[in-house]
Amino acid sequence: MRLGILVSGRGSNMKAILEARRNGKLPNVEPVVVLSNKEDAPALGIAKEFGVEAIFLDSRPYKGNREGYDQKLLEVLKKREVDFIALAGFMRIISKLMLDAFPNRIVNIHPALLPSFPGLHAQKQAIDYGVKISGCSVHFVDFGVDTGPIILQAAVPILDTDDEETLSARILKFEHVLYPKALDLISRGKVKIDGRRVFIEDDED
Ligand code: GRF
């Protein structure tokens, strides 16, 4: 699986994927390029440290033209023969152009138990709502915001003392395990989609 990783910021999930690859835990996943719409994304520097090509693609000239930007992204991805995309803190909505080019081949990680608390500040949403358990979800990307079929989830307790920062940190640790695991399962052909349901086959590892 030739993986393209799309980022906008810190890049800790991207790093977890690159580390898993380095440690031999993603034998079938070859991360070939990291793309950021933000020039100052720390993720770009981390990707280079891992020897992965890191590219800044400015989205500002494409204001109001989502497909125009995605066309550029597609050109870069196709040139590198990317066949699977992981969004890792990529703060843009993916257009139909991209979804059509990578049908069921784009995944995302979200810091809540979907379908609860989609969108921004999911951890704060969960605290404000008063739920006692939140977590993270890896899901296929579809036309909506965090609405696609769910692949894996991990549950994380919310403590009375939590604020957005402490809960985010607790959830993040689980994200860093869950995302590489989901990519490994997909790359080994263990993940089947049936409508909204995703089935994991014979995962003996
Ligand atoms: C993570 O919390 C992820 O779940 C969400 O955006 C954040 C990205 O963090 N989609 P990082 O850039 O991977 O550190």
XYZ file of N, CA and C and ligand atoms in Angstrom:
629
model
N 0.865 -1.188 0.000
C 0.000 0.000 0.000
C 0.896 1.231 0.000
N 0.808 2.026 -1.044
C 1.631 3.252 -1.112
C 0.819 4.384 -0.482
N 1.285 4.790 0.692
C 0.483 5.693 1.529
C 0.893 7.159 1.374
N -0.111 8.004 1.196
C 0.083 9.450 1.287
C -0.559 9.916 2.583
N 0.144 10.748 3.345
C -0.405 11.239 4.609
C -0.625 12.737 4.484
N -1.857 13.165 4.779
C -2.205 14.589 4.679
C -2.284 15.191 6.075
N -1.581 16.283 6.281
C -1.474 16.891 7.607
C -1.682 18.401 7.523
N -1.888 18.995 8.694
C -1.935 20.460 8.770
C -1.127 20.996 9.944
N -0.707 20.104 10.861
C -0.130 20.673 12.085
C 0.935 19.814 12.732
N 0.690 19.510 14.005
C 1.646 18.850 14.891
C 2.215 17.536 14.351
N 1.341 16.699 13.843
C 1.818 15.476 13.190
C 2.140 14.311 14.103
N 1.526 14.258 15.277
C 1.867 13.143 16.168
C 1.283 11.818 15.654
N 0.125 11.860 15.035
C -0.422 10.619 14.453
C 0.413 10.166 13.264
N 0.800 11.129 12.435
C 1.690 10.802 11.316
C 2.964 10.154 11.846
N 3.512 10.730 12.917
C 4.744 10.190 13.502
C 4.531 8.758 14.000
N 3.375 8.517 14.614
C 3.083 7.163 15.109
C 3.058 6.169 13.951
N 2.524 6.604 12.811
C 2.487 5.725 11.630
C 3.911 5.478 11.118
N 4.697 6.550 11.035
C 6.069 6.403 10.525
C 6.919 5.564 11.475
N 6.682 5.713 12.772
C 7.427 4.901 13.747
C 7.046 3.427 13.631
N 5.745 3.179 13.471
C 5.284 1.793 13.326
C 5.922 1.160 12.095
N 5.986 1.935 11.038
C 6.623 1.441 9.807
C 8.106 1.114 10.077
N 8.776 2.051 10.749
C 10.209 1.881 11.042
C 10.444 0.645 11.925
N 9.509 0.407 12.833
C 9.658 -0.726 13.757
C 9.154 -2.049 13.189
N 8.862 -2.059 11.919
C 8.461 -3.310 11.271
C 7.025 -3.717 11.527
N 6.227 -2.765 12.082
C 4.841 -3.143 12.397
C 3.865 -2.881 11.247
N 4.357 -2.262 10.183
C 3.493 -2.008 9.025
C 4.174 -2.553 7.766
N 4.349 -3.879 7.725
C 5.146 -4.436 6.624
C 4.597 -4.144 5.236
N 3.284 -3.967 5.137
C 2.692 -3.751 3.807
C 2.389 -2.292 3.496
N 2.829 -1.392 4.356
C 2.521 0.036 4.158
C 3.815 0.797 3.867
N 3.837 1.441 2.718
C 5.010 2.252 2.371
C 4.601 3.731 2.361
N 4.946 4.486 3.416
C 4.598 5.919 3.397
C 5.491 6.627 2.384
N 4.893 7.167 1.330
C 5.718 7.743 0.261
C 5.744 9.260 0.264
N 4.709 9.880 0.785
C 4.715 11.346 0.789
C 3.820 11.890 1.906
N 4.268 12.992 2.491
C 3.455 13.729 3.463
C 3.167 15.095 2.857
N 1.897 15.459 2.826
C 1.483 16.736 2.234
C 0.814 17.596 3.286
N 1.216 18.862 3.334
C 0.594 19.781 4.293
C 0.063 21.013 3.573
N -1.080 21.496 4.021
C -1.594 22.760 3.491
C -1.072 23.944 4.297
N -0.296 23.653 5.360
C 0.295 24.710 6.202
C 1.817 24.620 6.117
N 2.422 25.754 5.791
C 3.874 25.765 5.603
C 4.620 25.482 6.908
N 4.049 25.968 8.021
C 4.763 25.852 9.297
C 4.353 24.605 10.094
N 3.705 23.658 9.444
C 3.285 22.435 10.161
C 4.518 21.670 10.652
N 4.650 21.457 11.967
C 5.778 20.669 12.478
C 5.850 19.278 11.834
N 4.715 18.769 11.396
C 4.674 17.443 10.759
C 5.650 17.349 9.586
N 5.837 18.428 8.851
C 6.711 18.392 7.666
C 8.148 18.065 8.062
N 8.618 18.719 9.135
C 9.983 18.466 9.625
C 10.143 17.043 10.135
N 9.119 16.563 10.829
C 9.197 15.193 11.374
C 9.265 14.183 10.219
N 8.440 14.417 9.192
C 8.435 13.490 8.045
C 9.829 13.415 7.427
N 10.471 14.581 7.278
C 11.822 14.598 6.684
C 12.794 13.810 7.556
N 12.662 13.961 8.878
C 13.545 13.202 9.781
C 13.399 11.697 9.552
N 12.210 11.301 9.138
C 11.977 9.875 8.871
C 12.338 9.503 7.428
N 12.849 10.483 6.702
C 13.251 10.211 5.327
C 12.089 10.108 4.357
N 10.962 10.697 4.745
C 9.787 10.658 3.869
C 9.638 12.029 3.204
N 9.373 12.028 1.911
C 9.208 13.285 1.190
C 8.090 14.115 1.830
N 8.372 15.380 2.086
C 7.396 16.252 2.756
C 7.171 17.489 1.891
N 5.918 17.722 1.552
C 5.606 18.798 0.608
C 4.568 19.744 1.203
N 4.835 21.031 1.092
C 3.854 22.049 1.454
C 3.112 22.448 0.185
N 1.799 22.330 0.237
C 0.974 22.749 -0.899
C 0.011 23.809 -0.389
N 0.291 25.027 -0.765
C -0.451 26.179 -0.248
C -1.916 26.141 -0.696
N -2.818 26.230 0.272
C -4.244 26.215 -0.100
C -4.796 27.633 -0.282
N -4.019 28.626 0.121
C -4.555 30.005 0.071
C -4.960 30.469 -1.329
N -4.180 30.136 -2.366
C -4.612 30.575 -3.710
C -5.914 29.922 -4.164
N -6.373 28.913 -3.439
C -7.577 28.168 -3.858
C -8.775 28.458 -2.969
N -8.778 29.625 -2.365
C -9.897 29.989 -1.491
C -11.211 29.910 -2.277
N -12.186 29.172 -1.755
C -13.478 29.039 -2.452
C -13.428 28.074 -3.626
N -12.298 27.421 -3.829
C -12.152 26.482 -4.950
C -11.549 25.172 -4.437
N -12.376 24.454 -3.684
C -11.909 23.225 -3.040
C -11.392 22.210 -4.062
N -12.133 22.070 -5.158
C -11.732 21.064 -6.154
C -10.423 21.452 -6.833
N -10.208 22.764 -6.975
C -8.959 23.234 -7.584
C -7.766 22.796 -6.751
N -7.895 22.948 -5.450
C -6.807 22.535 -4.556
C -6.639 21.022 -4.590
N -7.754 20.326 -4.522
C -7.672 18.860 -4.512
C -7.102 18.315 -5.823
N -7.336 19.036 -6.914
C -6.750 18.649 -8.199
C -5.227 18.664 -8.102
N -4.717 19.720 -7.463
C -3.255 19.832 -7.263
C -2.750 18.683 -6.376
N -3.491 18.442 -5.283
C -3.118 17.343 -4.386
C -3.056 16.020 -5.164
N -4.096 15.814 -5.977
C -4.186 14.571 -6.748
C -2.997 14.401 -7.678
N -2.587 15.513 -8.307
C -1.448 15.441 -9.228
C -0.205 14.932 -8.493
N 0.020 15.504 -7.300
C 1.199 15.112 -6.517
C 1.090 13.642 -6.107
N -0.099 13.238 -5.663
C -0.295 11.873 -5.173
C -0.168 10.848 -6.308
N -0.775 11.159 -7.441
C -0.752 10.227 -8.581
C 0.671 10.046 -9.105
N 1.413 11.159 -9.148
C 2.791 11.112 -9.635
C 3.637 10.142 -8.802
N 3.300 10.048 -7.524
C 4.045 9.159 -6.623
C 3.361 7.798 -6.454
N 2.366 7.584 -7.306
C 1.622 6.317 -7.304
C 1.067 5.947 -5.941
N 0.593 6.977 -5.243
C -0.071 6.750 -3.960
C -1.394 6.036 -4.228
N -1.680 4.987 -3.461
C -2.969 4.307 -3.658
C -3.833 4.285 -2.396
N -3.356 4.939 -1.339
C -4.165 5.006 -0.127
C -3.780 6.280 0.634
N -4.779 6.918 1.238
C -4.526 8.200 1.918
C -4.958 8.130 3.376
N -4.084 8.594 4.263
C -4.448 8.740 5.678
C -4.460 10.232 6.008
N -5.600 10.701 6.480
C -5.669 12.078 6.974
C -5.210 12.047 8.427
N -4.272 12.921 8.761
C -3.755 12.932 10.129
C -3.704 14.378 10.615
N -4.872 14.839 11.072
C -4.956 16.234 11.489
C -4.970 17.170 10.295
N -5.566 16.726 9.192
C -5.675 17.557 7.980
C -6.949 18.385 8.109
N -6.770 19.696 8.202
C -7.895 20.555 8.577
C -8.659 21.081 7.356
N -8.916 20.202 6.405
C -9.711 20.606 5.247
C -10.725 19.519 4.932
N -11.823 19.949 4.316
C -12.819 18.972 3.863
C -12.353 18.412 2.525
N -12.518 17.119 2.387
C -12.089 16.445 1.158
C -13.210 16.552 0.111
N -12.839 16.955 -1.107
C -13.864 17.165 -2.147
C -14.246 15.846 -2.825
N -15.331 15.919 -3.601
C -15.816 14.754 -4.340
C -14.752 14.263 -5.320
N -14.017 15.206 -5.866
C -12.949 14.861 -6.805
C -11.984 13.836 -6.196
N -11.588 14.125 -4.971
C -10.640 13.273 -4.262
C -11.306 11.948 -3.862
N -12.555 12.042 -3.380
C -13.272 10.825 -2.960
C -13.462 9.887 -4.150
N -13.744 10.456 -5.325
C -13.933 9.633 -6.522
C -12.619 8.996 -6.964
N -11.525 9.716 -6.765
C -10.217 9.196 -7.190
C -9.720 8.097 -6.239
N -10.176 8.152 -4.979
C -9.748 7.161 -3.970
C -10.958 6.576 -3.251
N -11.803 5.824 -3.980
C -13.035 5.312 -3.358
C -12.725 4.319 -2.232
N -13.227 4.609 -1.051
C -12.965 3.788 0.149
C -11.466 3.595 0.395
N -10.711 4.561 -0.039
C -9.253 4.456 0.146
C -8.704 5.708 0.829
N -9.574 6.385 1.591
C -9.127 7.512 2.414
C -9.649 7.258 3.827
N -8.761 7.334 4.812
C -9.186 7.150 6.198
C -8.786 8.366 7.029
N -9.441 8.474 8.183
C -9.195 9.606 9.078
C -9.246 9.096 10.515
N -8.613 9.840 11.405
C -8.778 9.535 12.830
C -9.443 10.724 13.500
N -10.413 10.393 14.384
C -11.175 11.451 15.051
C -11.146 11.208 16.563
N -10.918 12.256 17.368
C -10.762 12.058 18.809
C -12.076 12.033 19.587
N -12.999 11.181 19.160
C -14.251 10.933 19.894
C -14.816 9.607 19.404
N -15.797 9.100 20.146
C -16.472 7.884 19.711
C -17.595 8.285 18.765
N -17.303 8.273 17.480
C -18.317 8.644 16.489
C -19.492 7.670 16.559
N -20.727 8.079 16.272
C -21.066 9.365 15.669
C -21.199 10.521 16.660
N -20.813 10.309 17.921
C -20.852 11.441 18.849
C -19.710 12.415 18.552
N -20.009 13.653 18.698
C -19.022 14.735 18.702
C -18.128 14.793 17.466
N -18.728 14.875 16.276
C -17.921 15.095 15.074
C -17.427 16.547 15.027
N -16.565 16.831 14.095
C -16.110 18.212 13.895
C -15.018 18.630 14.850
N -14.888 19.935 15.005
C -13.779 20.490 15.784
C -14.008 20.342 17.286
N -12.921 20.365 18.045
C -12.941 20.333 19.512
C -13.819 19.198 20.052
N -13.592 18.016 19.503
C -14.393 16.854 19.903
C -14.230 16.549 21.393
N -13.019 16.732 21.904
C -12.773 16.403 23.319
C -13.543 17.373 24.220
N -13.533 18.654 23.844
C -14.271 19.660 24.638
C -15.780 19.410 24.534
N -16.225 19.046 23.335
C -17.651 18.720 23.158
C -18.060 17.606 24.124
N -17.210 16.584 24.238
C -17.534 15.433 25.090
C -17.583 15.853 26.557
N -16.617 16.648 26.993
C -16.608 17.118 28.386
C -17.850 17.976 28.647
N -18.119 18.916 27.753
C -19.249 19.832 27.956
C -20.586 19.089 27.987
N -20.660 18.015 27.203
C -21.907 17.250 27.178
C -22.101 16.444 28.453
N -20.952 16.074 29.060
C -21.020 15.320 30.312
C -20.936 13.822 30.162
N -20.492 13.347 28.999
C -20.367 11.892 28.880
C -19.213 11.408 29.761
N -19.296 10.173 30.177
C -18.285 9.601 31.071
C -17.213 8.838 30.313
N -17.533 8.474 29.079
C -16.568 7.751 28.242
C -16.519 8.429 26.878
N -15.304 8.689 26.411
C -15.137 9.130 25.028
C -14.090 8.224 24.398
N -13.301 8.717 23.462
C -12.310 7.844 22.852
C -11.879 8.345 21.504
N -11.557 7.402 20.619
C -11.175 7.796 19.268
C -11.680 6.765 18.267
N -11.806 7.218 17.025
C -12.365 6.387 15.952
C -11.510 6.548 14.702
N -11.184 5.427 14.078
C -10.606 5.481 12.732
C -11.732 5.109 11.778
N -11.936 5.937 10.770
C -13.065 5.702 9.869
C -12.701 6.017 8.425
N -13.441 5.390 7.509
C -13.303 5.763 6.109
C -13.894 7.151 5.928
N -13.348 7.882 4.973
C -13.832 9.240 4.728
C -14.887 9.196 3.631
N -16.013 9.849 3.903
C -17.029 10.001 2.867
C -17.310 11.497 2.701
N -18.462 11.823 2.110
C -18.761 13.219 1.780
C -19.012 14.099 3.007
N -19.295 13.489 4.164
C -19.647 14.287 5.346
C -18.436 14.578 6.219
N -18.687 15.256 7.339
C -17.612 15.536 8.283
C -17.627 14.440 9.354
N -16.645 13.561 9.312
C -16.494 12.457 10.284
C -17.693 11.505 10.283
N -18.246 11.269 9.085
C -19.469 10.459 8.998
C -19.250 9.068 8.382
N -18.076 8.785 7.876
C -17.866 7.545 7.119
C -17.852 6.300 7.985
N -17.907 5.104 7.358
C -17.929 3.835 8.080
C -16.738 3.698 9.042
N -17.079 3.224 10.259
C -16.087 3.162 11.338
C -15.315 1.847 11.280
N -13.998 1.947 11.325
C -13.123 0.764 11.227
C -12.752 0.245 12.616
N -12.195 1.102 13.455
C -11.801 0.725 14.815
C -12.121 1.866 15.764
N -12.428 1.518 17.008
C -12.634 2.543 18.034
C -11.951 2.102 19.328
N -11.544 3.072 20.121
C -11.030 2.790 21.462
C -11.751 3.705 22.436
N -12.155 3.143 23.583
C -12.880 3.921 24.595
C -11.902 4.428 25.653
N -12.124 5.668 26.065
C -11.251 6.311 27.049
C -12.139 6.989 28.096
N -11.875 6.759 29.387
C -12.730 7.389 30.405
C -12.510 8.898 30.509
N -13.560 9.586 30.893
C -13.440 11.021 31.188
C -13.523 11.179 32.707
N -12.515 11.819 33.271
C -12.463 12.003 34.723
C -13.095 13.343 35.108
N -13.560 13.431 36.347
C -14.171 14.685 36.812
C -13.201 15.860 36.715
N -11.932 15.537 36.859
C -10.909 16.594 36.867
C -10.452 16.998 35.467
N -10.978 16.340 34.437
C -10.478 16.594 33.080
C -10.831 17.971 32.560
N -9.876 18.553 31.819
C -10.212 19.667 30.942
C -9.844 19.212 29.518
N -10.024 20.112 28.552
C -9.805 19.718 27.152
C -8.392 19.165 26.950
N -7.447 19.796 27.639
C -6.045 19.411 27.446
C -5.743 18.014 28.000
N -6.199 17.749 29.209
C -5.875 16.454 29.820
C -6.598 15.314 29.103
N -7.840 15.561 28.714
C -8.568 14.510 27.993
C -7.941 14.271 26.614
N -7.571 15.362 25.943
C -6.954 15.219 24.611
C -5.697 14.384 24.705
N -4.899 14.627 25.745
C -3.644 13.880 25.907
C -3.922 12.400 26.150
N -4.955 12.106 26.970
C -5.271 10.705 27.262
C -5.751 9.996 25.996
N -6.608 10.677 25.234
C -7.135 10.068 24.003
C -6.014 9.880 22.975
N -5.123 10.868 22.906
C -4.068 10.840 21.881
C -3.217 9.573 21.965
N -2.947 9.131 23.190
C -2.143 7.906 23.353
C -2.826 6.723 22.655
N -4.131 6.682 22.754
C -4.875 5.594 22.096
C -4.895 5.797 20.573
N -4.967 7.047 20.148
C -4.940 7.324 18.706
C -3.676 6.745 18.079
N -2.556 6.928 18.801
C -1.261 6.521 18.242
C -1.122 5.008 18.114
N -1.945 4.265 18.834
C -1.960 2.805 18.701
C -2.979 2.398 17.636
N -4.134 3.047 17.694
C -5.264 2.648 16.840
C -5.008 2.897 15.347
N -4.386 4.044 15.040
C -4.245 4.416 13.616
C -3.301 3.460 12.882
N -2.086 3.199 13.417
C -1.238 2.220 12.735
C -1.904 0.845 12.645
N -2.632 0.456 13.697
C -3.290 -0.849 13.688
C -4.310 -0.929 12.542
N -5.109 0.121 12.391
C -6.112 0.131 11.316
C -5.435 0.058 9.952
N -4.356 0.795 9.782
C -3.663 0.782 8.484
C -3.056 -0.583 8.204
N -2.542 -1.215 9.247
C -1.981 -2.551 9.066
C -3.066 -3.529 8.610
N -4.219 -3.474 9.293
C -5.315 -4.386 8.927
C -5.760 -4.153 7.485
N -5.892 -2.901 7.113
C -6.321 -2.580 5.743
C -5.286 -3.095 4.746
N -4.022 -2.837 5.035
C -2.958 -3.208 4.091
C -2.822 -4.719 3.952
N -3.271 -5.464 4.967
C -3.227 -6.932 4.874
C -4.535 -7.508 4.354
N -5.402 -6.635 3.847
C -6.647 -7.094 3.221
C -7.655 -7.653 4.201
N -7.555 -7.241 5.464
C -8.419 -7.807 6.509
C -9.707 -7.003 6.724
N -9.842 -5.888 6.025
C -10.957 -4.985 6.306
C -11.949 -4.992 5.145
N -13.206 -5.347 5.474
C -14.238 -5.385 4.432
C -15.365 -4.424 4.802
N -15.823 -3.678 3.805
C -16.908 -2.715 4.050
C -18.200 -3.270 3.475
N -19.258 -3.200 4.284
C -20.577 -3.605 3.805
C -21.539 -2.506 4.230
N -21.815 -1.586 3.314
C -22.629 -0.420 3.671
C -21.926 0.399 4.724
N -22.640 0.600 5.850
C -22.026 1.368 6.939
C -21.143 0.501 7.827
N -21.264 -0.826 7.669
C -20.546 -1.708 8.593
C -19.202 -2.139 8.026
N -18.230 -2.183 8.914
C -16.891 -2.607 8.523
C -16.557 -3.858 9.321
N -16.104 -4.883 8.622
C -15.770 -6.142 9.290
C -14.276 -6.412 9.200
N -13.733 -6.857 10.323
C -12.302 -7.191 10.373
C -12.203 -8.723 10.343
N -11.496 -9.233 9.357
C -11.392 -10.694 9.194
C -10.204 -11.268 9.945
N -10.383 -12.388 10.600
C -9.303 -13.208 11.196
C -8.119 -12.397 11.668
N -8.335 -11.540 12.622
C -7.195 -10.752 13.106
C -6.553 -11.492 14.268
N -5.665 -12.415 13.944
C -5.073 -13.196 15.033
C -3.904 -12.479 15.703
N -3.433 -11.349 15.142
C -2.280 -10.654 15.757
C -2.703 -9.797 16.933
C -5.784 14.428 16.491
O -6.420 14.600 17.730
C -6.709 13.741 15.521
O -7.575 12.850 16.139
C -7.481 14.889 14.947
O -6.559 15.956 14.855
C -5.528 15.771 15.796
C -4.246 15.772 15.046
O -3.134 15.714 15.901
N -8.047 14.529 13.666
P -1.715 15.348 15.313
O -1.385 16.398 14.250
O -1.776 13.974 14.727
O -0.764 15.434 16.463
